[in-house]
Structures are given as structure tokens and as C-alpha cells.
CSV table of C-alpha atoms in Angstrom, one decimal:
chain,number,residue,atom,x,y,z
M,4,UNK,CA,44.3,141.4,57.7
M,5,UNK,CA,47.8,142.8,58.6
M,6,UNK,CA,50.4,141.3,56.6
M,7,UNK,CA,51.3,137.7,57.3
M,8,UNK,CA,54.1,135.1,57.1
M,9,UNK,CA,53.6,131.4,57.1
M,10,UNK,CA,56.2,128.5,57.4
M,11,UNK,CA,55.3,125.7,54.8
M,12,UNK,CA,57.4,122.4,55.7
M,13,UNK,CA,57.9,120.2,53.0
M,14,UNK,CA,60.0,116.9,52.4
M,15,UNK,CA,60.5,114.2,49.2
M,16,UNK,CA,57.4,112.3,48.2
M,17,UNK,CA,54.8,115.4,50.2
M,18,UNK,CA,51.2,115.0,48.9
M,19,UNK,CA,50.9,117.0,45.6
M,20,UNK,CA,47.6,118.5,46.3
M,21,UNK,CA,48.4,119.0,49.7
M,22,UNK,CA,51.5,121.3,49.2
M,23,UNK,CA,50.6,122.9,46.2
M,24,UNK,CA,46.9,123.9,46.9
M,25,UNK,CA,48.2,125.9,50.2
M,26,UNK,CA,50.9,126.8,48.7
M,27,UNK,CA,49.3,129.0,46.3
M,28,UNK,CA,45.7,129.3,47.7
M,29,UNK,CA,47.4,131.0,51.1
M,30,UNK,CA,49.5,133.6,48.6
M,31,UNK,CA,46.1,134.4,46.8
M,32,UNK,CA,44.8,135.5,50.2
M,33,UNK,CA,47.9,138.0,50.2
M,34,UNK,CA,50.1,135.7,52.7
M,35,UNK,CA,53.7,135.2,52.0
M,36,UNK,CA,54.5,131.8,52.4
M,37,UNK,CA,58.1,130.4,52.5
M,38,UNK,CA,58.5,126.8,51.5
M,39,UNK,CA,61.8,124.2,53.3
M,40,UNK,CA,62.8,121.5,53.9
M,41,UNK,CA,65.4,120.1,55.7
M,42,UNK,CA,68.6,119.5,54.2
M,43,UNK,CA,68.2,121.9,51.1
M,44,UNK,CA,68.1,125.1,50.1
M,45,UNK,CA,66.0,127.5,48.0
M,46,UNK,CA,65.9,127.0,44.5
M,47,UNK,CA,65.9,123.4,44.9
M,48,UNK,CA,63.3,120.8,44.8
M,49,UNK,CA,61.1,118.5,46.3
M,50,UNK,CA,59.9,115.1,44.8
M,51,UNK,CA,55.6,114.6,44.9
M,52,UNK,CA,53.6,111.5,45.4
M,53,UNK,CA,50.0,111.7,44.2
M,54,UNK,CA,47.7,110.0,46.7
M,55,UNK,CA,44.4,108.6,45.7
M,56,UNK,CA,41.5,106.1,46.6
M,57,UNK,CA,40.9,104.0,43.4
M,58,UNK,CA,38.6,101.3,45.2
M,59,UNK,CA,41.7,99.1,47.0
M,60,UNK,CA,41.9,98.3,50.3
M,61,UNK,CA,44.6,102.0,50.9
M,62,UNK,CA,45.3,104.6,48.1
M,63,UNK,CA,47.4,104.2,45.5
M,64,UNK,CA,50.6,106.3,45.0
M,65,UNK,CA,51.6,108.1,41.4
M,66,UNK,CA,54.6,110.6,40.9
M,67,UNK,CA,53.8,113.9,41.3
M,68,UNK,CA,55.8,116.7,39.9
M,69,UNK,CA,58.7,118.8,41.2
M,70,UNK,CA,58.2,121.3,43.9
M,71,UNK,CA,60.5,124.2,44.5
M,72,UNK,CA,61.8,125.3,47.4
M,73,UNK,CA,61.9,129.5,48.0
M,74,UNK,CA,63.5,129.5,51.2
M,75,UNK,CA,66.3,127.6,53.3
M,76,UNK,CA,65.4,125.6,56.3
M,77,UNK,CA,68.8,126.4,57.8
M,78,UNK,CA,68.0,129.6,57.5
M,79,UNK,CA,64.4,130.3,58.7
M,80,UNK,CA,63.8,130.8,63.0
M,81,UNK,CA,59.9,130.1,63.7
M,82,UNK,CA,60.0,133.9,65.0
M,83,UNK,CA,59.9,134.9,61.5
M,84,UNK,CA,56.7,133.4,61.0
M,85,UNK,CA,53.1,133.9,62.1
M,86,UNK,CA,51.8,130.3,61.1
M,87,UNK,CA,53.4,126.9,59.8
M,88,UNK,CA,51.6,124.4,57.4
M,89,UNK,CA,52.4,120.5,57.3
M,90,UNK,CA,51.5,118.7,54.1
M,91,UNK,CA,50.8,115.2,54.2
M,92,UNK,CA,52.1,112.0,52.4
M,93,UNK,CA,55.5,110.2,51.9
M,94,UNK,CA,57.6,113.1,53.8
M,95,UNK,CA,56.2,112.9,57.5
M,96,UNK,CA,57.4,109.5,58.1
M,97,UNK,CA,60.9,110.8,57.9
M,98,UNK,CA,60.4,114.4,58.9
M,99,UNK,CA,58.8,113.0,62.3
M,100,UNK,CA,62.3,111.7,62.9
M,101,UNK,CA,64.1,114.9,62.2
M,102,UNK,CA,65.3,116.8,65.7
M,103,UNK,CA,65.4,120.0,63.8
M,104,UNK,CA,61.4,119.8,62.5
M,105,UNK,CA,60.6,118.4,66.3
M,106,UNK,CA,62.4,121.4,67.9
M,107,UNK,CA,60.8,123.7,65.0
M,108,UNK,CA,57.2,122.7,65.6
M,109,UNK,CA,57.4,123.4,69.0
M,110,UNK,CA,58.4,126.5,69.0
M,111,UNK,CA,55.4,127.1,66.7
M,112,UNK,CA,53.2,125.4,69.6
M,113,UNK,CA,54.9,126.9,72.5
M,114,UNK,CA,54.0,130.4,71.1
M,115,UNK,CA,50.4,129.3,70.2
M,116,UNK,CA,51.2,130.2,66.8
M,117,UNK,CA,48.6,128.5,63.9
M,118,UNK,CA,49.1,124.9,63.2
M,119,UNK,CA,47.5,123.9,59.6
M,120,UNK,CA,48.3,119.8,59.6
M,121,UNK,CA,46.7,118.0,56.8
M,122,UNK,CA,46.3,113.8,56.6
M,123,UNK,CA,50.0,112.3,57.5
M,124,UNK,CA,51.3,115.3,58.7
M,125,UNK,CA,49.7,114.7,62.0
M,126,UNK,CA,52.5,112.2,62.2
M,127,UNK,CA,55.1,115.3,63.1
M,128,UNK,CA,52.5,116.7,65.3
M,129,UNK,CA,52.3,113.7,67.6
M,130,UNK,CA,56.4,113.1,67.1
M,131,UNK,CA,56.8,116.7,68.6
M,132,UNK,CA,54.5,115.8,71.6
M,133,UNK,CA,52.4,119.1,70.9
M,134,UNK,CA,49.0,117.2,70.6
M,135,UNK,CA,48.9,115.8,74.3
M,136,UNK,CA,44.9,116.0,75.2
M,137,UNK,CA,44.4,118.2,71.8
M,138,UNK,CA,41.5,117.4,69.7
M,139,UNK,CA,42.4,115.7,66.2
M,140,UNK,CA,41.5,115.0,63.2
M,141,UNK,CA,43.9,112.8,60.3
M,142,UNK,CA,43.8,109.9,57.3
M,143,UNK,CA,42.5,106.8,59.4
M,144,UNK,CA,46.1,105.4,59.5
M,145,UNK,CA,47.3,107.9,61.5
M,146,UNK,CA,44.7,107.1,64.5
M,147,UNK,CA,46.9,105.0,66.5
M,148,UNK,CA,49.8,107.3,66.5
M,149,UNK,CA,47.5,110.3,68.0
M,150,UNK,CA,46.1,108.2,70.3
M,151,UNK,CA,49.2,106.8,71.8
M,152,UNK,CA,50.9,110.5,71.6
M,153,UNK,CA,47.7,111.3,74.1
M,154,UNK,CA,45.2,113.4,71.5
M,155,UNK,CA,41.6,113.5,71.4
M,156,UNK,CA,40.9,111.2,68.1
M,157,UNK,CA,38.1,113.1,66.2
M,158,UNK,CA,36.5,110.5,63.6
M,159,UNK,CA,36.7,111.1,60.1
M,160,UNK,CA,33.7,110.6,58.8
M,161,UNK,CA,34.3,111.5,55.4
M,162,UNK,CA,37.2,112.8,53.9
M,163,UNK,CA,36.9,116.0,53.7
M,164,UNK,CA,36.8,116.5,57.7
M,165,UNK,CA,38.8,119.3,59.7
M,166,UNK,CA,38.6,119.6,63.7
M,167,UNK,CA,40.0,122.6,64.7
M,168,UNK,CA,41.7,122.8,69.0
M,169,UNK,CA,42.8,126.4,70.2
M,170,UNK,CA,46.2,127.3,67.4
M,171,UNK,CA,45.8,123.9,65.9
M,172,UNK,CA,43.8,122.8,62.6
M,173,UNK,CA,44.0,119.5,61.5
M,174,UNK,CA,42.2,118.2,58.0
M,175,UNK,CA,42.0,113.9,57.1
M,176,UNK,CA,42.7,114.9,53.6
M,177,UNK,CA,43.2,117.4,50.8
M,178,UNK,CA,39.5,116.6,50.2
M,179,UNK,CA,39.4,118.8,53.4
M,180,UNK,CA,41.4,121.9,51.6
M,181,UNK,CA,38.5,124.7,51.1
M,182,UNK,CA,37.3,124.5,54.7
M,183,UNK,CA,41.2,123.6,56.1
M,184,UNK,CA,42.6,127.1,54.2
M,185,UNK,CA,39.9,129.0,55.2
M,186,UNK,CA,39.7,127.5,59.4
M,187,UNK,CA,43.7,128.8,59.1
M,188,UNK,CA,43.2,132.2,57.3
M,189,UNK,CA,40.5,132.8,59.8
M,190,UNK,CA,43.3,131.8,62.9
M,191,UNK,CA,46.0,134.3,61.3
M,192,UNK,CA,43.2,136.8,61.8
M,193,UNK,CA,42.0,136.9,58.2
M,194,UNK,CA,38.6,136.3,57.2
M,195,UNK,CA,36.7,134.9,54.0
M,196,UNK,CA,33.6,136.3,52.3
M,197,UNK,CA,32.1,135.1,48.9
M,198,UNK,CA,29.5,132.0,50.5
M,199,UNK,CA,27.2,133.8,47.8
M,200,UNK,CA,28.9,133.4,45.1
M,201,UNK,CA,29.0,130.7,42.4
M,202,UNK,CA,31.3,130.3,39.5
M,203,UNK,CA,31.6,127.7,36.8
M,204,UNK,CA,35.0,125.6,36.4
M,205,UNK,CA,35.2,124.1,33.4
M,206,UNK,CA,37.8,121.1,33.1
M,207,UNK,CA,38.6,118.5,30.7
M,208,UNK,CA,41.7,115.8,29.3
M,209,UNK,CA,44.3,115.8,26.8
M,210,UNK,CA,43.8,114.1,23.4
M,211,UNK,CA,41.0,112.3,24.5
M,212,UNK,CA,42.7,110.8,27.3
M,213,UNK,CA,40.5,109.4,30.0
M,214,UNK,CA,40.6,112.2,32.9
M,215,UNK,CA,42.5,111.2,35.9
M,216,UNK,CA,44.3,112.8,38.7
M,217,UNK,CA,48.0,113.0,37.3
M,218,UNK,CA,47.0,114.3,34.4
M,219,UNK,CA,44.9,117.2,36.2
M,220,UNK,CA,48.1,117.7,38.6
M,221,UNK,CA,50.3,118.2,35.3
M,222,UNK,CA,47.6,120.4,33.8
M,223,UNK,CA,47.9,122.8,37.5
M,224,UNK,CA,52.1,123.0,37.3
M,225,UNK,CA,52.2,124.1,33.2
M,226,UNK,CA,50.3,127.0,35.4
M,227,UNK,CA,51.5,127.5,38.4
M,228,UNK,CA,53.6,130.2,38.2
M,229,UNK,CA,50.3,132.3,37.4
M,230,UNK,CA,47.4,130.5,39.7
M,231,UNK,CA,47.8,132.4,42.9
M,232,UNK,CA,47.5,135.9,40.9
M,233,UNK,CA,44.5,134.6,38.6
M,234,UNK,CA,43.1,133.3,42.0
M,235,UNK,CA,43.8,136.7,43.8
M,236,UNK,CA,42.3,138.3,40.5
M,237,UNK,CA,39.1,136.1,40.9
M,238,UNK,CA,39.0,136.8,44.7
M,239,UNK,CA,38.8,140.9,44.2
M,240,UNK,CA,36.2,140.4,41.3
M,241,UNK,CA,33.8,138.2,43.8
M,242,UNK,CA,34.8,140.8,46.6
């Protein structure tokens, strides 16, 4: 695959998992991915919200961890990009009011450039009016707004769905992240190999602690400046 360049459009309180795990998983795949948000700059940060169903009636929310920003959103132009990425969680519900991000994702759509939209991010989607008798997938919430912004609702039936309508990939959560970042590698014209191969990941807690999700998301950042090259490492080997 020729080089590539995707947009990643982030905002306070994004879905850990679901800006991270592109983040670096798209970079490991030998994309460049710039990272903004509205109203900041590179080098500064974005607050995370871990999301997670713990047997209530909705998920619950923890803190996540600081994101930084690599690029500025006042200075990126969607013709710099090949692709954009949406994360989910706290962020859309402001972002989808943000004339800037409207006019931005359009431009995307407009050029039939590769959407990636994962769980609330759908909610910028339909705010942009670029979903109009597109098939869709989202979290369950999110169904109303899709419907009345005039999409195809495709059901989740588990978590981990993706639907995928000409440029535009959508995923219901980051359950959905091996199949979601490998439908959008595939739309930049990339491909992905390896169905034959089976590695071990071993995991475990701190001190005896019980495992959980934050603790796992804490475990990721100590390494994050270093996952996407032992991932691209791990992606040559099984090559």
C-alpha cells in the first residue's frame, strides 16, 4: 500500500480504547495518523473516559488517561488526508455541535474519502448529514439519531458488529476494533494477511489486584510510546 495519511478527530472525555487502539494499531500498519481536536493544538492533551458494561442497565464511565495531540486542528485541510477516524464516547456530543468538525467531515464525505466511525461517533456523522439513506451500524443509543438523520439502522447484534456502506465504516463498539481497523485499512487500499496465525498474550494485575479495565488501560499508556513499533515488529515476523 502506497503511503497513507489519516485524520483522527478527538475531543475531552473520547473513549480510551477507541482512540488509542487506532491510534497506534493504524501507525503499525505504516499509516501516519495525525491526532486534533478543536480548539488546541499539538502537544496538548485530551481527557479519556473509559466505557464499560458491568451488568447495569448502560455502561459505566471511569477516567481514562491523557491523550496527546500531534497535530493542530486549525491547521490541518481534509486534503491532506486520505481517511479520517471518529472515536466514540463523551466528545461527540459536543463535537456534533462544532461548525468546524460538520464542515470538516463533509469534505471527507464529499470526496468519498474513508469514514472509520466507532459507537458515539456516529453522532457527528448524522450531525454532518453524510449518512442520508447510508447503511449504519452504532452503540444502541445512538439508533434514534441515525434514524431520524435518514440512515439505514443496521442492528447490533453483539458488540463487536461493523457494517460497512461505500467510503463509510461504522463499528457499535471498540469490541468491534480487529474487524473495524482491518474493514478501513482494506478501504485506504491496504490489505491484511496473518488469518493463520496464532499467538499467545499473556496478561495479568498489579499486586494482586483484581484485573479490571482501568488498570489494563494504565498498563497500555506506561507503553505506549513503544506499542505501534513492537506491533509493527510482530506484524513483519507473522508476515
Amino acid at each position: 500500500m502506497a503511503a497513507k495519511k489519516v485524520l483522527l478527530l478527538c475531543g475531552d472525555y473520547m473513549e480510551d480504547y477507541e482512540v488509542m487502539v487506532p491510534f497506534q494499531a493504524l501507525q503499525a500498519y505504516g499509516i501516519s495518523v495525525d491526532a486534533v481536536c478543536p480548539g488546541k493544538k499539538a502537544g496538548d492533551v485530551c481527557r479519556t473516559a473509559v466505557h464499560q458494561g458491568i451488568g447495569h442497565q448502560t455502561y459505566s464511565e471511569s477516567r481514562g488517561h491523557n491523550f496527546t495531540l500531534n497535530a493542530s486542528f486549525d491547521e490541518i485541510s481534509a486534503d491532506g488526508y486520505d481517511g479520517l477516524v471518529i472515536p466514540g464516547g463523551r466528545a461527540p456530543e459536543y463535537l456534533a455541535m462544532d461548525d468546524k468538525v460538520l464542515d470538516l467531515v463533509r469534505k471527507f464525505s464529499d470526496a468519498k474519502k474513508p469514514i472509520a466511525s466507532v459507537c458515539h461517533g456516529q453522532l457527528i456523522l448524522a450531525a454532518a448529514g453524510v449518512v442520508q439513506n447510508r447503511t449504519c451500524t452504532a452503540y444502541p443509543a445512538v439508533k434514534p439519531v441515525l434514524i431520524a438523520a435518514g440512515a439505514k439502522w443496521d442492528e447490533a447484534d453483539t458488540m463487536a458488529k461493523c457494517a460497512v456502506d461505500g467510503n463509510l465504516v461504522t463499528a457499535a463498539t471498540y469490541e468491534s476494533h480487529p474487524e473495524f481497523i482491518s474493514l478501513f485499512v482494506k478501504a485506504l487500499g491496504g490489505s491484511v494477511a496473518g488469518s493463520d496465525k496464532k499467538i499467545l498474550f499473556l496478561c495479568g494485575c498489579i499486586n494482586g489486584m483484581k484485573p479490571n479495565r482501568l488498570s489494563q488501560t494504565n498498563l497500555i499508556h506506561i507503553a505506549d510510546p513503544y506499542l505501534s513499533q513492537a506491533i509493527t515488529t510482530l506484524l513483519k515476523i507473522f508476515a
